[in-house]
PDB file of C-alpha atoms in Angstrom:
ATOM      1  CA  MET A   1     -84.507  25.134  31.546  1.00  0.00           C
ATOM      2  CA  PRO A   2     -83.233  22.128  29.570  1.00  0.00           C
ATOM      3  CA  GLU A   3     -82.890  19.022  31.705  1.00  0.00           C
ATOM      4  CA  LEU A   4     -79.294  18.532  32.812  1.00  0.00           C
ATOM      5  CA  ARG A   5     -77.704  15.386  34.185  1.00  0.00           C
ATOM      6  CA  ALA A   6     -74.941  15.689  36.746  1.00  0.00           C
ATOM      7  CA  PRO A   7     -71.702  13.779  36.086  1.00  0.00           C
ATOM      8  CA  ALA A   8     -71.246  10.595  38.093  1.00  0.00           C
ATOM      9  CA  LEU A   9     -69.116  10.581  41.244  1.00  0.00           C
ATOM     10  CA  ASN A  10     -67.503   7.496  42.729  1.00  0.00           C
ATOM     11  CA  PRO A  11     -66.311   8.174  46.297  1.00  0.00           C
ATOM     12  CA  GLU A  12     -63.910   5.232  46.062  1.00  0.00           C
ATOM     13  CA  ASN A  13     -61.927   7.108  43.424  1.00  0.00           C
ATOM     14  CA  GLY A  14     -61.559  10.189  45.596  1.00  0.00           C
ATOM     15  CA  CYS A  15     -59.567  11.077  48.695  1.00  0.00           C
ATOM     16  CA  ARG A  16     -61.586  11.326  51.923  1.00  0.00           C
ATOM     17  CA  LEU A  17     -60.645  14.384  53.987  1.00  0.00           C
ATOM     18  CA  THR A  18     -61.611  15.162  57.564  1.00  0.00           C
ATOM     19  CA  ARG A  19     -63.084  18.556  58.315  1.00  0.00           C
ATOM     20  CA  GLU A  20     -59.716  20.026  59.282  1.00  0.00           C
ATOM     21  CA  GLU A  21     -57.921  18.377  56.370  1.00  0.00           C
ATOM     22  CA  TYR A  22     -60.504  19.813  53.969  1.00  0.00           C
ATOM     23  CA  ARG A  23     -60.196  23.322  55.375  1.00  0.00           C
ATOM     24  CA  ARG A  24     -56.403  23.200  55.182  1.00  0.00           C
ATOM     25  CA  ASP A  25     -56.361  21.664  51.691  1.00  0.00           C
ATOM     26  CA  PHE A  26     -58.873  24.208  50.410  1.00  0.00           C
ATOM     27  CA  ARG A  27     -56.923  27.177  51.803  1.00  0.00           C
ATOM     28  CA  GLU A  28     -53.637  25.976  50.355  1.00  0.00           C
ATOM     29  CA  ARG A  29     -55.016  25.293  46.890  1.00  0.00           C
ATOM     30  CA  ASP A  30     -57.122  28.445  46.816  1.00  0.00           C
ATOM     31  CA  ALA A  31     -54.099  30.604  47.673  1.00  0.00           C
ATOM     32  CA  GLU A  32     -52.339  29.407  44.519  1.00  0.00           C
ATOM     33  CA  ILE A  33     -55.135  30.323  42.103  1.00  0.00           C
ATOM     34  CA  ARG A  34     -54.508  33.127  39.624  1.00  0.00           C
ATOM     35  CA  GLY A  35     -56.672  33.927  36.628  1.00  0.00           C
ATOM     36  CA  ARG A  36     -59.028  30.941  37.074  1.00  0.00           C
ATOM     37  CA  ASP A  37     -62.541  30.969  38.455  1.00  0.00           C
ATOM     38  CA  SER A  38     -64.116  28.668  41.042  1.00  0.00           C
ATOM     39  CA  TRP A  39     -67.638  27.262  41.168  1.00  0.00           C
ATOM     40  CA  LYS A  40     -69.923  26.022  43.938  1.00  0.00           C
ATOM     41  CA  LEU A  41     -73.170  24.071  43.812  1.00  0.00           C
ATOM     42  CA  GLU A  42     -75.164  24.406  47.034  1.00  0.00           C
ATOM     43  CA  ARG A  43     -78.161  22.065  47.260  1.00  0.00           C
ATOM     44  CA  ARG A  44     -79.073  21.330  50.888  1.00  0.00           C
ATOM     45  CA  GLN A  45     -81.849  23.467  52.331  1.00  0.00           C
ATOM     46  CA  TYR A  46     -80.439  23.469  55.856  1.00  0.00           C
ATOM     47  CA  PHE A  47     -76.966  23.728  57.373  1.00  0.00           C
ATOM     48  CA  GLU A  48     -75.658  24.065  60.892  1.00  0.00           C
ATOM     49  CA  GLU A  49     -73.235  26.957  60.468  1.00  0.00           C
ATOM     50  CA  GLN A  50     -70.181  26.861  62.716  1.00  0.00           C
ATOM     51  CA  ASN A  51     -68.711  29.918  64.478  1.00  0.00           C
ATOM     52  CA  SER A  52     -71.403  32.250  63.138  1.00  0.00           C
ATOM     53  CA  PRO A  53     -72.793  34.799  65.624  1.00  0.00           C
ATOM     54  CA  SER A  54     -75.528  35.639  63.120  1.00  0.00           C
ATOM     55  CA  ARG A  55     -76.569  31.979  62.876  1.00  0.00           C
ATOM     56  CA  ASP A  56     -76.596  31.785  66.674  1.00  0.00           C
ATOM     57  CA  ALA A  57     -78.892  34.809  66.815  1.00  0.00           C
ATOM     58  CA  LEU A  58     -81.174  33.149  64.299  1.00  0.00           C
ATOM     59  CA  ARG A  59     -81.430  30.061  66.508  1.00  0.00           C
ATOM     60  CA  ARG A  60     -82.458  32.291  69.418  1.00  0.00           C
ATOM     61  CA  GLY A  61     -85.221  33.828  67.320  1.00  0.00           C
ATOM     62  CA  ASP A  62     -83.463  37.208  67.141  1.00  0.00           C
ATOM     63  CA  TRP A  63     -84.083  38.009  63.474  1.00  0.00           C
ATOM     64  CA  ALA A  64     -83.089  41.665  63.684  1.00  0.00           C
ATOM     65  CA  GLY A  65     -79.885  40.713  65.476  1.00  0.00           C
ATOM     66  CA  ALA A  66     -79.109  38.007  62.940  1.00  0.00           C
ATOM     67  CA  LEU A  67     -79.373  40.488  60.055  1.00  0.00           C
ATOM     68  CA  ARG A  68     -77.356  43.119  61.921  1.00  0.00           C
ATOM     69  CA  LEU A  69     -74.562  40.619  62.551  1.00  0.00           C
ATOM     70  CA  LEU A  70     -74.575  39.624  58.894  1.00  0.00           C
ATOM     71  CA  GLU A  71     -74.111  43.255  57.947  1.00  0.00           C
ATOM     72  CA  GLU A  72     -71.104  43.521  60.255  1.00  0.00           C
ATOM     73  CA  ARG A  73     -69.271  41.084  57.952  1.00  0.00           C
ATOM     74  CA  ARG A  74     -69.610  43.355  54.923  1.00  0.00           C
ATOM     75  CA  GLY A  75     -66.148  44.891  55.309  1.00  0.00           C
ATOM     76  CA  ALA A  76     -64.459  41.473  55.384  1.00  0.00           C
ATOM     77  CA  LEU A  77     -66.422  40.326  52.326  1.00  0.00           C
ATOM     78  CA  GLU A  78     -65.514  43.487  50.432  1.00  0.00           C
ATOM     79  CA  ALA A  79     -61.846  42.777  51.188  1.00  0.00           C
ATOM     80  CA  ILE A  80     -62.227  39.268  49.747  1.00  0.00           C
ATOM     81  CA  GLY A  81     -63.879  40.771  46.671  1.00  0.00           C
ATOM     82  CA  ARG A  82     -60.951  43.139  46.138  1.00  0.00           C
ATOM     83  CA  GLU A  83     -58.494  40.269  46.516  1.00  0.00           C
ATOM     84  CA  ASP A  84     -60.409  38.235  43.918  1.00  0.00           C
ATOM     85  CA  GLU A  85     -60.221  41.200  41.537  1.00  0.00           C
ATOM     86  CA  GLU A  86     -56.469  41.417  42.011  1.00  0.00           C
ATOM     87  CA  ARG A  87     -56.018  37.695  41.390  1.00  0.00           C
ATOM     88  CA  GLY A  88     -58.401  37.659  38.426  1.00  0.00           C
ATOM     89  CA  SER A  89     -60.202  34.750  40.084  1.00  0.00           C
ATOM     90  CA  PHE A  90     -63.902  34.917  40.937  1.00  0.00           C
ATOM     91  CA  PHE A  91     -66.127  32.652  43.008  1.00  0.00           C
ATOM     92  CA  HIS A  92     -69.428  31.650  41.383  1.00  0.00           C
ATOM     93  CA  ARG A  93     -72.206  30.076  43.431  1.00  0.00           C
ATOM     94  CA  VAL A  94     -75.335  28.266  42.248  1.00  0.00           C
ATOM     95  CA  ARG A  95     -77.861  28.163  45.082  1.00  0.00           C
ATOM     96  CA  VAL A  96     -80.665  25.623  44.601  1.00  0.00           C
ATOM     97  CA  VAL A  97     -83.890  26.579  46.374  1.00  0.00           C
ATOM     98  CA  GLU A  98     -87.041  24.696  47.264  1.00  0.00           C
ATOM     99  CA  ARG A  99     -90.359  26.385  47.979  1.00  0.00           C
ATOM    100  CA  PRO A 100     -91.595  27.217  50.502  1.00  0.00           C
ATOM    101  CA  LEU A 101     -88.293  28.514  51.813  1.00  0.00           C
ATOM    102  CA  THR A 102     -87.005  27.140  55.084  1.00  0.00           C
ATOM    103  CA  GLY A 103     -86.320  29.729  57.742  1.00  0.00           C
ATOM    104  CA  TYR A 104     -82.648  28.864  57.457  1.00  0.00           C
ATOM    105  CA  LEU A 105     -82.639  29.471  53.721  1.00  0.00           C
ATOM    106  CA  GLN A 106     -84.460  32.781  54.126  1.00  0.00           C
ATOM    107  CA  TRP A 107     -81.592  33.858  56.376  1.00  0.00           C
ATOM    108  CA  GLU A 108     -78.923  32.459  54.052  1.00  0.00           C
ATOM    109  CA  LEU A 109     -80.352  34.345  51.085  1.00  0.00           C
ATOM    110  CA  HIS A 110     -79.853  37.600  52.974  1.00  0.00           C
ATOM    111  CA  SER A 111     -76.231  36.544  53.362  1.00  0.00           C
ATOM    112  CA  LEU A 112     -75.886  35.584  49.701  1.00  0.00           C
ATOM    113  CA  ARG A 113     -77.343  38.868  48.522  1.00  0.00           C
ATOM    114  CA  MET A 114     -74.707  40.698  50.557  1.00  0.00           C
ATOM    115  CA  ARG A 115     -71.962  38.438  49.225  1.00  0.00           C
ATOM    116  CA  ALA A 116     -73.051  39.317  45.706  1.00  0.00           C
ATOM    117  CA  GLU A 117     -72.939  43.024  46.562  1.00  0.00           C
ATOM    118  CA  CYS A 118     -69.338  42.465  47.678  1.00  0.00           C
ATOM    119  CA  GLY A 119     -68.200  40.739  44.481  1.00  0.00           C
ATOM    120  CA  GLU A 120     -69.237  37.078  44.654  1.00  0.00           C
ATOM    121  CA  ARG A 121     -71.276  35.895  41.672  1.00  0.00           C
ATOM    122  CA  VAL A 122     -74.475  34.221  42.921  1.00  0.00           C
ATOM    123  CA  ARG A 123     -77.415  32.837  40.968  1.00  0.00           C
ATOM    124  CA  ILE A 124     -80.548  30.980  42.031  1.00  0.00           C
ATOM    125  CA  VAL A 125     -81.932  27.787  40.473  1.00  0.00           C
ATOM    126  CA  PRO A 126     -85.328  26.399  41.607  1.00  0.00           C
ATOM    127  CA  ALA A 127     -85.122  22.743  42.614  1.00  0.00           C
ATOM    128  CA  GLU A 128     -88.020  21.802  40.330  1.00  0.00           C
ATOM    129  CA  GLU A 129     -85.883  22.670  37.315  1.00  0.00           C
ATOM    130  CA  LEU A 130     -83.257  20.044  38.142  1.00  0.00           C
ATOM    131  CA  ALA A 131     -83.047  16.424  37.035  1.00  0.00           C
ATOM    132  CA  GLU A 132     -82.630  14.513  40.302  1.00  0.00           C
ATOM    133  CA  ASP A 133     -83.879  11.007  39.605  1.00  0.00           C
ATOM    134  CA  SER A 134     -81.318   9.488  41.985  1.00  0.00           C
ATOM    135  CA  GLY A 135     -81.847  11.967  44.813  1.00  0.00           C
ATOM    136  CA  PRO A 136     -80.688  15.503  45.563  1.00  0.00           C
ATOM    137  CA  LEU A 137     -77.484  16.694  43.930  1.00  0.00           C
ATOM    138  CA  PRO A 138     -74.347  16.693  46.079  1.00  0.00           C
ATOM    139  CA  GLU A 139     -72.677  19.786  47.511  1.00  0.00           C
ATOM    140  CA  ILE A 140     -69.808  20.494  45.121  1.00  0.00           C
ATOM    141  CA  VAL A 141     -66.914  22.940  44.871  1.00  0.00           C
ATOM    142  CA  VAL A 142     -64.682  23.142  41.795  1.00  0.00           C
ATOM    143  CA  LEU A 143     -61.612  25.128  42.797  1.00  0.00           C
ATOM    144  CA  GLY A 144     -59.695  26.910  40.057  1.00  0.00           C
ATOM    145  CA  GLY A 145     -60.597  24.288  37.457  1.00  0.00           C
ATOM    146  CA  ARG A 146     -58.164  21.819  39.035  1.00  0.00           C
ATOM    147  CA  THR A 147     -59.714  20.403  42.205  1.00  0.00           C
ATOM    148  CA  LEU A 148     -63.168  18.951  42.810  1.00  0.00           C
ATOM    149  CA  TYR A 149     -64.583  18.596  46.311  1.00  0.00           C
ATOM    150  CA  GLN A 150     -67.802  16.941  47.382  1.00  0.00           C
ATOM    151  CA  VAL A 151     -68.460  18.696  50.669  1.00  0.00           C
ATOM    152  CA  LEU A 152     -69.963  16.354  53.262  1.00  0.00           C
ATOM    153  CA  TYR A 153     -72.379  17.021  56.112  1.00  0.00           C
ATOM    154  CA  THR A 154     -73.842  15.076  58.992  1.00  0.00           C
ATOM    155  CA  ALA A 155     -77.523  14.170  59.056  1.00  0.00           C
ATOM    156  CA  MET A 156     -78.085  17.308  61.154  1.00  0.00           C
ATOM    157  CA  GLY A 157     -76.339  19.545  58.622  1.00  0.00           C
ATOM    158  CA  GLY A 158     -73.013  19.960  60.390  1.00  0.00           C
ATOM    159  CA  PRO A 159     -69.722  19.988  58.416  1.00  0.00           C
ATOM    160  CA  ASP A 160     -68.124  16.562  58.009  1.00  0.00           C
ATOM    161  CA  GLY A 161     -65.139  17.072  55.705  1.00  0.00           C
ATOM    162  CA  ALA A 162     -65.056  16.321  51.995  1.00  0.00           C
ATOM    163  CA  ILE A 163     -64.006  13.949  49.243  1.00  0.00           C
ATOM    164  CA  ARG A 164     -61.417  15.313  46.807  1.00  0.00           C
ATOM    165  CA  TRP A 165     -60.792  14.438  43.159  1.00  0.00           C
ATOM    166  CA  VAL A 166     -58.168  15.911  40.841  1.00  0.00           C
ATOM    167  CA  ALA A 167     -58.732  13.913  37.625  1.00  0.00           C
ATOM    168  CA  PRO A 168     -58.879  16.655  34.938  1.00  0.00           C
ATOM    169  CA  GLU A 169     -61.747  15.100  32.968  1.00  0.00           C
ATOM    170  CA  LEU A 170     -63.991  14.737  36.020  1.00  0.00           C
ATOM    171  CA  VAL A 171     -63.127  18.213  37.305  1.00  0.00           C
ATOM    172  CA  GLY A 172     -63.898  19.655  33.877  1.00  0.00           C
ATOM    173  CA  GLU A 173     -67.231  17.842  33.602  1.00  0.00           C
ATOM    174  CA  TRP A 174     -68.425  19.169  36.948  1.00  0.00           C
ATOM    175  CA  GLN A 175     -67.177  22.663  36.245  1.00  0.00           C
ATOM    176  CA  GLU A 176     -69.132  22.740  32.981  1.00  0.00           C
ATOM    177  CA  PHE A 177     -72.235  21.313  34.692  1.00  0.00           C
ATOM    178  CA  ILE A 178     -72.220  24.010  37.383  1.00  0.00           C
ATOM    179  CA  ARG A 179     -71.329  26.702  34.857  1.00  0.00           C
ATOM    180  CA  THR A 180     -74.348  25.711  32.762  1.00  0.00           C
ATOM    181  CA  LEU A 181     -76.644  25.863  35.788  1.00  0.00           C
ATOM    182  CA  TYR A 182     -75.189  29.263  36.599  1.00  0.00           C
ATOM    183  CA  ARG A 183     -75.863  30.600  33.120  1.00  0.00           C
ATOM    184  CA  GLN A 184     -79.461  29.408  33.319  1.00  0.00           C
ATOM    185  CA  GLY A 185     -80.071  30.673  36.860  1.00  0.00           C
ATOM    186  CA  GLU A 186     -81.393  34.049  38.006  1.00  0.00           C
ATOM    187  CA  ASP A 187     -79.228  36.683  39.628  1.00  0.00           C
ATOM    188  CA  VAL A 188     -79.650  36.629  43.401  1.00  0.00           C
ATOM    189  CA  ALA A 189     -80.486  40.356  43.556  1.00  0.00           C
ATOM    190  CA  SER A 190     -83.632  40.144  41.436  1.00  0.00           C
ATOM    191  CA  TRP A 191     -84.674  36.776  42.920  1.00  0.00           C
ATOM    192  CA  PHE A 192     -84.233  38.146  46.447  1.00  0.00           C
ATOM    193  CA  ALA A 193     -86.260  41.283  45.736  1.00  0.00           C
ATOM    194  CA  ARG A 194     -89.183  39.246  44.439  1.00  0.00           C
ATOM    195  CA  GLU A 195     -89.130  36.113  46.611  1.00  0.00           C
ATOM    196  CA  VAL A 196     -87.411  36.989  49.906  1.00  0.00           C
ATOM    197  CA  ALA A 197     -87.726  40.697  50.663  1.00  0.00           C
ATOM    198  CA  PRO A 198     -91.550  40.551  51.144  1.00  0.00           C
ATOM    199  CA  LEU A 199     -91.381  37.668  53.659  1.00  0.00           C
ATOM    200  CA  ALA A 200     -92.077  38.073  57.353  1.00  0.00           C
ATOM    201  CA  PRO A 201     -89.289  36.986  59.726  1.00  0.00           C
ATOM    202  CA  PRO A 202     -89.184  33.194  60.135  1.00  0.00           C
ATOM    203  CA  ARG A 203     -90.598  31.641  63.286  1.00  0.00           C
ATOM    204  CA  ALA A 204     -88.101  30.182  65.763  1.00  0.00           C
ATOM    205  CA  GLU A 205     -89.257  26.624  65.055  1.00  0.00           C
ATOM    206  CA  GLU A 206     -88.380  27.069  61.362  1.00  0.00           C
ATOM    207  CA  VAL A 207     -84.693  27.718  61.892  1.00  0.00           C
TER     208      VAL A 207
END
């Protein structure tokens, strides 16, 4: 993969949003999108998911239960996929992975494979193929080609709001950066079959 450099981000030029402000702002802007795609770059190898029964089961060491609870969300994800089809607006996700996989990421990749089966476009990029001289890339969402969010997390991986930019040039630069990574990545289905499906369940201390 050719070495890519992420566009610069200056937090002082953006608008800091609390967790609730980000969720509300995202919902409102997403609801208006028609005929334009959205893009997400996911870099962290560990998150503390909120309000996720499957994630809670994973913490307890109940791997079978965690996967069963993921599967119970399939109907809701299929409904989102149908809505995206109707709006002509699709969500593309680039998931960066480090090896060996964390237990959390092993679980998340099961979730991402299912999301892809329900209509989300998901591709995998190994971390070693990225240019990260200044540290890991940020967590980024480009919504409908008009809004750029840097999604923020606490040191423990919990959600902590976002910074929002709407300058067209910056939004366009990040959209093209993520789009390029997406084109060069591997589809989650084939990556999962080779790298994740053969793994034993993670140990409790890994999640």
